[in-house]
Coordinates of C-alpha atoms and ligand atoms in Angstrom, one line a residue:
X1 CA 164.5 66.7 -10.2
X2 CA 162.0 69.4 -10.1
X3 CA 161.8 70.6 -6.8
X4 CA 159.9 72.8 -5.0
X5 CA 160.7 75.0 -1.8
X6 CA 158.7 76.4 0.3
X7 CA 160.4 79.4 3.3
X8 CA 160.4 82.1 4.7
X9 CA 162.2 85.3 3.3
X10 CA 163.9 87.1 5.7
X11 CA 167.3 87.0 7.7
X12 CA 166.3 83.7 9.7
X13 CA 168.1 80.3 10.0
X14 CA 165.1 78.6 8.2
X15 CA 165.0 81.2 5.3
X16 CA 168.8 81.1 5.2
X17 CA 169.0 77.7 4.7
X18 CA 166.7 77.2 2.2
X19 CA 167.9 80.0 0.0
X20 CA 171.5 78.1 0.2
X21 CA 170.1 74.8 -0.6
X22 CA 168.0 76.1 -3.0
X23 CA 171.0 77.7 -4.8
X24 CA 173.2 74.5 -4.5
X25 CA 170.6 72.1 -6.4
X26 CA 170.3 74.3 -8.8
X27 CA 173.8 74.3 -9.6
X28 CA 174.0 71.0 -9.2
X29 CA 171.6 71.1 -12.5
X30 CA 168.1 70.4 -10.5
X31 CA 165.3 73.0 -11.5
X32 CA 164.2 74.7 -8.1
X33 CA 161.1 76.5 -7.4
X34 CA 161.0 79.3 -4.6
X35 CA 157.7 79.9 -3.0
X36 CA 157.9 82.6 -0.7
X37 CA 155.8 86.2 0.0
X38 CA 159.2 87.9 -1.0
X39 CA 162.4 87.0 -3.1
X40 CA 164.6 85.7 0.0
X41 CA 167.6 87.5 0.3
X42 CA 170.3 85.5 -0.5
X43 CA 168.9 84.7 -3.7
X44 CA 168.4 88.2 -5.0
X45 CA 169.8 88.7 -8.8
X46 CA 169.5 85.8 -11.7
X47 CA 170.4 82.3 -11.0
X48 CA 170.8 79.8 -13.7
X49 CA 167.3 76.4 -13.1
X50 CA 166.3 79.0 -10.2
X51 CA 162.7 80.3 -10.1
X52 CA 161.0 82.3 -7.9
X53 CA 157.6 82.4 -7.3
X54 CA 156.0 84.7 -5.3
X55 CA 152.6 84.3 -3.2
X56 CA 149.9 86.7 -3.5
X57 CA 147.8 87.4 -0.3
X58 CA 144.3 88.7 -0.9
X59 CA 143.2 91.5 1.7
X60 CA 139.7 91.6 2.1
X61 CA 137.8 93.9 4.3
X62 CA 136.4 91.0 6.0
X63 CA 139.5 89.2 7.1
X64 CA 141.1 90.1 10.3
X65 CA 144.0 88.1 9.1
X66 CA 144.5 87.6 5.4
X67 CA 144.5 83.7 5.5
X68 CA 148.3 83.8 4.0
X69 CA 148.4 80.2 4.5
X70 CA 146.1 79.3 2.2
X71 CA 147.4 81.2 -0.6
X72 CA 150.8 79.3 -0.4
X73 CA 148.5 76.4 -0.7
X74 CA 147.1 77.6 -4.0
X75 CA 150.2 78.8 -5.4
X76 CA 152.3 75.7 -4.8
X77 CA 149.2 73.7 -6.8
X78 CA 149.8 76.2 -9.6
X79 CA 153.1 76.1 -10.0
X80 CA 153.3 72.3 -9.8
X81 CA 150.4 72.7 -12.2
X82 CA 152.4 74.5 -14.7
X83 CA 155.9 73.0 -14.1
X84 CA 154.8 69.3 -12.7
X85 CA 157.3 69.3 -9.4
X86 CA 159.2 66.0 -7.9
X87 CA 159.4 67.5 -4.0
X88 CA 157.6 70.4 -2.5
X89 CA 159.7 70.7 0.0
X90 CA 158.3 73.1 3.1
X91 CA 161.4 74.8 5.2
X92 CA 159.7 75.7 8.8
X93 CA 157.0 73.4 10.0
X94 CA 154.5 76.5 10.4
X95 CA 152.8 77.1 8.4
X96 CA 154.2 75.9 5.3
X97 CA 154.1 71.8 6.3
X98 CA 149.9 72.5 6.3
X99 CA 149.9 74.5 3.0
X100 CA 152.0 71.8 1.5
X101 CA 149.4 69.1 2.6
X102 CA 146.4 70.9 1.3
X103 CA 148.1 71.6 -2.0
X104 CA 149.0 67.8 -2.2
X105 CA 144.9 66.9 -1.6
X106 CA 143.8 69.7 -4.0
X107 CA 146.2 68.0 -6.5
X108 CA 145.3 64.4 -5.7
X109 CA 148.7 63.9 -7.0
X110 CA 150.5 60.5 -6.2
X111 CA 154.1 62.1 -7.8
X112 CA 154.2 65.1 -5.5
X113 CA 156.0 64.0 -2.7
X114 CA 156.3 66.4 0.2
X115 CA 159.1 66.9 2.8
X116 CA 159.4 68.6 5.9
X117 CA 162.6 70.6 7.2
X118 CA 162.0 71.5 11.1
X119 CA 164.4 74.4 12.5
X120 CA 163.6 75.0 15.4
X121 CA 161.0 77.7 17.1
X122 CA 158.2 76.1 14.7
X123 CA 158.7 73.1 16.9
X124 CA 160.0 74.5 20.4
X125 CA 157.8 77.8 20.6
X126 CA 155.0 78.4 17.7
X127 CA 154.6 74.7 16.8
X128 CA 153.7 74.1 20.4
X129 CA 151.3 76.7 20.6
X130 CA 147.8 75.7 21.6
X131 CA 146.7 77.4 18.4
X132 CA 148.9 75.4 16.5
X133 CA 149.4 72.2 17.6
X134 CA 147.3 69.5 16.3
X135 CA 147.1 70.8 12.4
X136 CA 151.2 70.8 13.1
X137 CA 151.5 67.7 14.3
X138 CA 149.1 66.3 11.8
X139 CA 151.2 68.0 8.9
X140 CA 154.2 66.6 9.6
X141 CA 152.8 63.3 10.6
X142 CA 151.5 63.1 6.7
X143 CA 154.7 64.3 5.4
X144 CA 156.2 62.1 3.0
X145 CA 159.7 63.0 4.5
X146 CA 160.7 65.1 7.7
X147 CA 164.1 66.2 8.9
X148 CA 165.3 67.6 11.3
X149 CA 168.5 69.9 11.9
X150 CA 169.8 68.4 14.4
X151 CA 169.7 65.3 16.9
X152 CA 168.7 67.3 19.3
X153 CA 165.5 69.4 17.7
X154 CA 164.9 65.7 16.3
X155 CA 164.2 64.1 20.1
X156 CA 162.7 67.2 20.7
X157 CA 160.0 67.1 17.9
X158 CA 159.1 63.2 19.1
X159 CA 158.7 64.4 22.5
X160 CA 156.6 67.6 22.0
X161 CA 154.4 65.7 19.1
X162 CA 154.3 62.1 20.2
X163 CA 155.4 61.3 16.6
X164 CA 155.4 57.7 14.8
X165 CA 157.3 59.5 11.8
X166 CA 160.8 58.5 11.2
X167 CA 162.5 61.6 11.4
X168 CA 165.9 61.9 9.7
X169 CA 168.5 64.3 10.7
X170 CA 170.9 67.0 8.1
X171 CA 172.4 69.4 10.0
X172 CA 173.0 73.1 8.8
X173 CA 175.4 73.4 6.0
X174 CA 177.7 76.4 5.0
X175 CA 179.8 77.5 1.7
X176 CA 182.8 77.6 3.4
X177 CA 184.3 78.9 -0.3
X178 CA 182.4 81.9 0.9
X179 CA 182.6 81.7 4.8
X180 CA 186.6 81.9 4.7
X181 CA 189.0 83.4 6.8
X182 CA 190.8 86.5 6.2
X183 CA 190.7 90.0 6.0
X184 CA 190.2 90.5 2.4
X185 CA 186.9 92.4 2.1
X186 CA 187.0 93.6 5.9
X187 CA 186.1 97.0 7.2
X188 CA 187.9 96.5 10.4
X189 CA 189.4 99.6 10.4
X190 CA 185.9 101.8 10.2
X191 CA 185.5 100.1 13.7
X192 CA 188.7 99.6 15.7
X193 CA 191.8 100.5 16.3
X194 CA 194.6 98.3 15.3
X195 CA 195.3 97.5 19.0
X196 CA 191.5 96.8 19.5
X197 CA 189.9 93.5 19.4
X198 CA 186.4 92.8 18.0
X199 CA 183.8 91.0 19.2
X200 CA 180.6 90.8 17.3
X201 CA 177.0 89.2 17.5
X202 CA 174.4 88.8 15.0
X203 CA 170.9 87.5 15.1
X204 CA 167.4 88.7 14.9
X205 CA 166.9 90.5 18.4
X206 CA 164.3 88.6 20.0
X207 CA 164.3 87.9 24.0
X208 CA 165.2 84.0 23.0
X209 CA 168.6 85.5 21.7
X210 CA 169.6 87.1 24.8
X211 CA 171.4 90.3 23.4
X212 CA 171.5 91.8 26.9
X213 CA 174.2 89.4 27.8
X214 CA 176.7 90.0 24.9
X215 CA 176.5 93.7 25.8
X216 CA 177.2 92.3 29.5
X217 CA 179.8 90.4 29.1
X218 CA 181.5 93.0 26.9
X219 CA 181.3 95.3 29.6
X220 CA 183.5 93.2 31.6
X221 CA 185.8 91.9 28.4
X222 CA 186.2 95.3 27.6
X223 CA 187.7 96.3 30.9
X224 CA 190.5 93.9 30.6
X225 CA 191.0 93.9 26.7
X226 CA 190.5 96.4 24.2
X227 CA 187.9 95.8 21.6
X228 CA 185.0 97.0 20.2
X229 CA 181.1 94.8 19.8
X230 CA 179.4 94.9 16.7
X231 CA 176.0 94.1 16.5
X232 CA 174.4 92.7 13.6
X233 CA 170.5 92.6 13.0
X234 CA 167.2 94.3 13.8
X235 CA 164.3 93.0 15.7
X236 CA 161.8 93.7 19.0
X237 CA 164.7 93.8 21.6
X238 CA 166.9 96.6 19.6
X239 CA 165.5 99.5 21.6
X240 CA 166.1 97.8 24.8
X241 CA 169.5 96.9 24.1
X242 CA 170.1 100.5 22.7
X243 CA 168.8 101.4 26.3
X244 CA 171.3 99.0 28.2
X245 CA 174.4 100.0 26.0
X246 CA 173.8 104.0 27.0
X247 CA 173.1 102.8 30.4
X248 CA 176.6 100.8 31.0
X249 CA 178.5 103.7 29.3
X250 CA 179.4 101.5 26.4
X251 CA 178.2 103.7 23.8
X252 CA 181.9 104.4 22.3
X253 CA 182.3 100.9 22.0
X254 CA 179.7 99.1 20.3
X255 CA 178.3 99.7 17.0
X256 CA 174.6 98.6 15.7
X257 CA 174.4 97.4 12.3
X258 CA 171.2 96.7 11.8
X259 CA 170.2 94.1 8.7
X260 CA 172.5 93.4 6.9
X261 CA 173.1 91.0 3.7
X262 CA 176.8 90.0 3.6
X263 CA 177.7 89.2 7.6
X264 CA 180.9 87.3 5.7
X265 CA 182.4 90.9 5.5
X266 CA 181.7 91.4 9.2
X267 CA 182.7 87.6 10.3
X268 CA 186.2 88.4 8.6
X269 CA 186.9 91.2 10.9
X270 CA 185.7 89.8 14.1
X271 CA 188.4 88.1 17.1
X272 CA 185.3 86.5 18.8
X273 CA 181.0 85.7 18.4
X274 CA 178.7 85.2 21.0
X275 CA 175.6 83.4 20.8
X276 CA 174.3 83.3 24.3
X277 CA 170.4 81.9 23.1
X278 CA 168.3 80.5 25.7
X279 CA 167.6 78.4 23.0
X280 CA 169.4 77.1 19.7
X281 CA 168.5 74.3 17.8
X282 CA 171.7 74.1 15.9
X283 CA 173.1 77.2 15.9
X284 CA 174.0 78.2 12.0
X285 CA 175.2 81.8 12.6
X286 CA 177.8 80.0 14.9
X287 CA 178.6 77.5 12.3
X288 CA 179.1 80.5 9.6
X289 CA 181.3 82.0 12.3
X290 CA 183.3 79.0 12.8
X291 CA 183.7 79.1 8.3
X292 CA 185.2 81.9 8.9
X293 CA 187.8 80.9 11.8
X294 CA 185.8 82.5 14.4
X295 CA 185.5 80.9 18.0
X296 CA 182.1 80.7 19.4
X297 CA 181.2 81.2 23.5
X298 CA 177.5 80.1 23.2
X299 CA 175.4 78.5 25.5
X300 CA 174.9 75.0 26.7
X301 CA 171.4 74.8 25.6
X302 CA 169.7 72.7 22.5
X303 CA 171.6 71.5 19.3
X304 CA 174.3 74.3 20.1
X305 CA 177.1 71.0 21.2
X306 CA 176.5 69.9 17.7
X307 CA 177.5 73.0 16.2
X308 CA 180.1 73.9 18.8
X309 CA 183.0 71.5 20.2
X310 CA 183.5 72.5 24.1
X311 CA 187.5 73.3 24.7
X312 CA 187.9 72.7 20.8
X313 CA 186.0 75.4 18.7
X314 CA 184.7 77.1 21.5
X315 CA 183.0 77.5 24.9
X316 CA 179.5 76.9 25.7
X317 CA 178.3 77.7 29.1
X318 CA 174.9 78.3 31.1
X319 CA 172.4 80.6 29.8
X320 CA 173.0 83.8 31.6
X321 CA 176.6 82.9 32.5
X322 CA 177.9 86.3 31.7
X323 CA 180.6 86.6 34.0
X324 CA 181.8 83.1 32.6
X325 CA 181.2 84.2 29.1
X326 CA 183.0 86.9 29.5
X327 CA 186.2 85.0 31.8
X328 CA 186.2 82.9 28.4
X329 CA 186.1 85.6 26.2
X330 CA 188.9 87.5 27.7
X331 CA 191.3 84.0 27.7
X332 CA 190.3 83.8 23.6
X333 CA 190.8 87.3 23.2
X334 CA 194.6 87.4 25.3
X335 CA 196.5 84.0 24.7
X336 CA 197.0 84.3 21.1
X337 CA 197.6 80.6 21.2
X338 CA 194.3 79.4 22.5
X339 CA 192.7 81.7 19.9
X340 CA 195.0 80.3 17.1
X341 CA 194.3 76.5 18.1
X342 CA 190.3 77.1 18.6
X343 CA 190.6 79.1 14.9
X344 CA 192.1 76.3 13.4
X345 CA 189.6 73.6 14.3
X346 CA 186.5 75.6 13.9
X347 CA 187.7 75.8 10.6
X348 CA 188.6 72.7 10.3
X349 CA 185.4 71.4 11.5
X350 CA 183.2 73.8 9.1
X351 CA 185.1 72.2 6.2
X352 CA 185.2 69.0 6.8
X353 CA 181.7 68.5 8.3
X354 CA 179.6 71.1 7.4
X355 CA 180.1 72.2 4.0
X356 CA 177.6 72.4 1.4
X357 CA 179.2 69.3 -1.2
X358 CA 178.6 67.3 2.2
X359 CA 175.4 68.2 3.1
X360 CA 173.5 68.6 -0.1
X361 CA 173.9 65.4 -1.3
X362 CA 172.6 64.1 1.6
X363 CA 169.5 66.6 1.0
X364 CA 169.3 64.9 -2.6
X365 CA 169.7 61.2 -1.5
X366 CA 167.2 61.7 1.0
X367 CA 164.6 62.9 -1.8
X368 CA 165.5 60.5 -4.4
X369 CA 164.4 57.8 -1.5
X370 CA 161.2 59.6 -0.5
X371 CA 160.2 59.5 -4.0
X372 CA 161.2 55.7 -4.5
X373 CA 159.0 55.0 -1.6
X374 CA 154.9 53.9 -2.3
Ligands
GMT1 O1 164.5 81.5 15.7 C1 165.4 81.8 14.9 O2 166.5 82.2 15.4 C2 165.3 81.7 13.5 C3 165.2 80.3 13.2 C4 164.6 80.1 11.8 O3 164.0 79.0 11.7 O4 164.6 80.9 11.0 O5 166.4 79.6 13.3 C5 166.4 78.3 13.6 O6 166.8 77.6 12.4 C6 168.2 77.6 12.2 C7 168.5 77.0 10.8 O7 168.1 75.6 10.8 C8 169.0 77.0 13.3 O8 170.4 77.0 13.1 C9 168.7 77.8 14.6 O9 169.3 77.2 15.7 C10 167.2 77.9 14.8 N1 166.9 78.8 15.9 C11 166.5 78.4 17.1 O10 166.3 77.3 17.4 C12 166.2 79.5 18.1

């Protein structure tokens, strides 16, 4: 199939999981076509039936706000214009589902079949938006195909959009060939000691994450167990939770990464990730954790049961638990036997559920039956 896919390009669930299913068609020989505004990160360097194409947005002195959704419009009609595509296939409702729709009417094209992934904040926070809304709702109505990432963000999307659509669910995915455990390529020791634990966090630093409460419960892990917190990622809250480390004296203890491109490195090192969102539609920095044999303490909130098994891969407890978070935390990281056991299964689970020869051919079955249908 020629297949088209439309995503954002930075550190995100949405862009992450495009990029990966991107990469895995084309090894499994289909010719894929990026459309972003930047190469997306995990697809830098050259990748055999893997094109990138990137948009252009014209600034004009006129425009407050160069219209960026439009352009995607226009280049996904040129590029199915030079290459004829099968699927354009838009990851993230907004705006991506709309630019789809308007290339398909430009193109008047009864091949082109479009497909919508959703992910998460395009339906719980921006797709809801007033200023959204009804041009969201309408452009995934008029998809040929939507899914969803999990059943959750699934009953969600029918409730928040009154939607007819069938919506059909394919969870996150990992390459647990690359998510492994071990210590190969860590750089534990540039962090802790060799009687020190490490606990670590990654995501993009906005208030829905809820940073603060890692740093929180480390406070009270780290009185009991010594360990160090690594920090992964860069976004608005960073400052804040710069602030809050000084202000708790943690400063020795925690390290900030910032962005960075290869987590795996960091994953192998770590005893223990938190991912204390308010809200999670799945949850795939958990599930790349769990590839690696990492327990999880999330929250109870969302799709985050389907990506964590309470008592079995990890904990999940209510947002802004900290002082249960960190009770949990502290069993994980002192009864080597509980860690071993939750380890084993998250593994387990990742492999055998979640790998990317089990989910992208339900990613490809899925397209060859939108395009069979009229
Ligand atoms: O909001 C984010 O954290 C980024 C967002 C995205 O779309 O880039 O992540 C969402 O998509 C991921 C991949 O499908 C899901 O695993 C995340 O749970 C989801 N994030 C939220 O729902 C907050």
């Amino acid at each position: 199939m020629k297949i088209g896919i439309t995503c954002y390009p930075t550190h995100g669930g949405s862009g992450v999981v495009a990029s990966e299913l991107g990469l895995a068609l084309s090894k499994r020989g289909h010719e894929v076509h990026i459309i972003s505004y930047a190469t997306p990160f995990r697809l830098g360097g050259f990748h055999e039936n893997l094109f990138i194409h990137e948009v252009e947005v014209a600034s004009y002195p006129l425009f407050r706000y160069p219209p960026y959704a439009l352009s995607l419009a226009t280049k996904i009609v040129d590029v199915h214009e030079e290459v004829g595509l099968d699927i354009i296939h838009s990851h993230y409702a907004v705006p991506h589902a709309a630019s789809a729709y308007l290339a398909k009417q430009v193109l008047r094209s009864k091949r082109l079949k479009t497909i919508t992934t959703l992910h998460g904040t395009d339906i719980t926070l921006v797709g809801v938006d007033k200023s959204f809304y009804k041009v969201i709702q309408f452009a995934i109505e008029e998809s040929d195909g939507v899914t969803a990432v999990s059943h959750y963000l699934r009953r969600r999307t029918i409730d928040e959009f009154s939607l007819t659509k069938e919506i059909r669910v394919i969870h996150n995915f990992v390459d647990t060939e690359r998510f492994r455990p071990g210590r190969n390529n860590c750089v534990r020791d540039r962090f802790a000691e060799a009687d020190e634990k490490i606990v670590l966090h990654a995501s993009n630093f906005r208030p829905v994450k809820r940073v603060g409460d890692v740093v929180r419960a480390f406070e009270k892990i780290r009185q009991q167990v010594p360990s160090k917190l690594l920090l992964v990622g860069e976004g608005p809250e960073r400052l804040f939770i710069q602030q809050l480390v000084k202000e708790l004296k943690l400063s020795p203890y925690v390290v900030f990464l910032g962005q960075q491109d290869y987590i795996e490195e960091f994953l192998g090192c770590a005893d223990l990730f938190f991912q204390p969102s308010e809200q999670e539609s799945f949850g795939l920095a958990a599930l790349e954790a769990h590839s690696c044999a990492i327990p999880v303490i999330g929250t109870d909130v969302g799709g985050m049961r389907e990506a964590v098994k309470e008592g079995e891969t990890g904990y999940l407890l209510p947002v802004g638990d900290i002082a249960g978070m960190a009770e949990k935390g502290i069993a994980i990281l002192q009864d080597e036997r509980l860690a071993e056991r939750l380890s084993m299964e998250a593994r387990a689970m990742a492999v055998h559920t979640f790998d990317t020869s089990q989910i992208v051919p339900v990613y490809e079955a899925f397209y060859e039956e939108v395009m069979a249908s009229a």
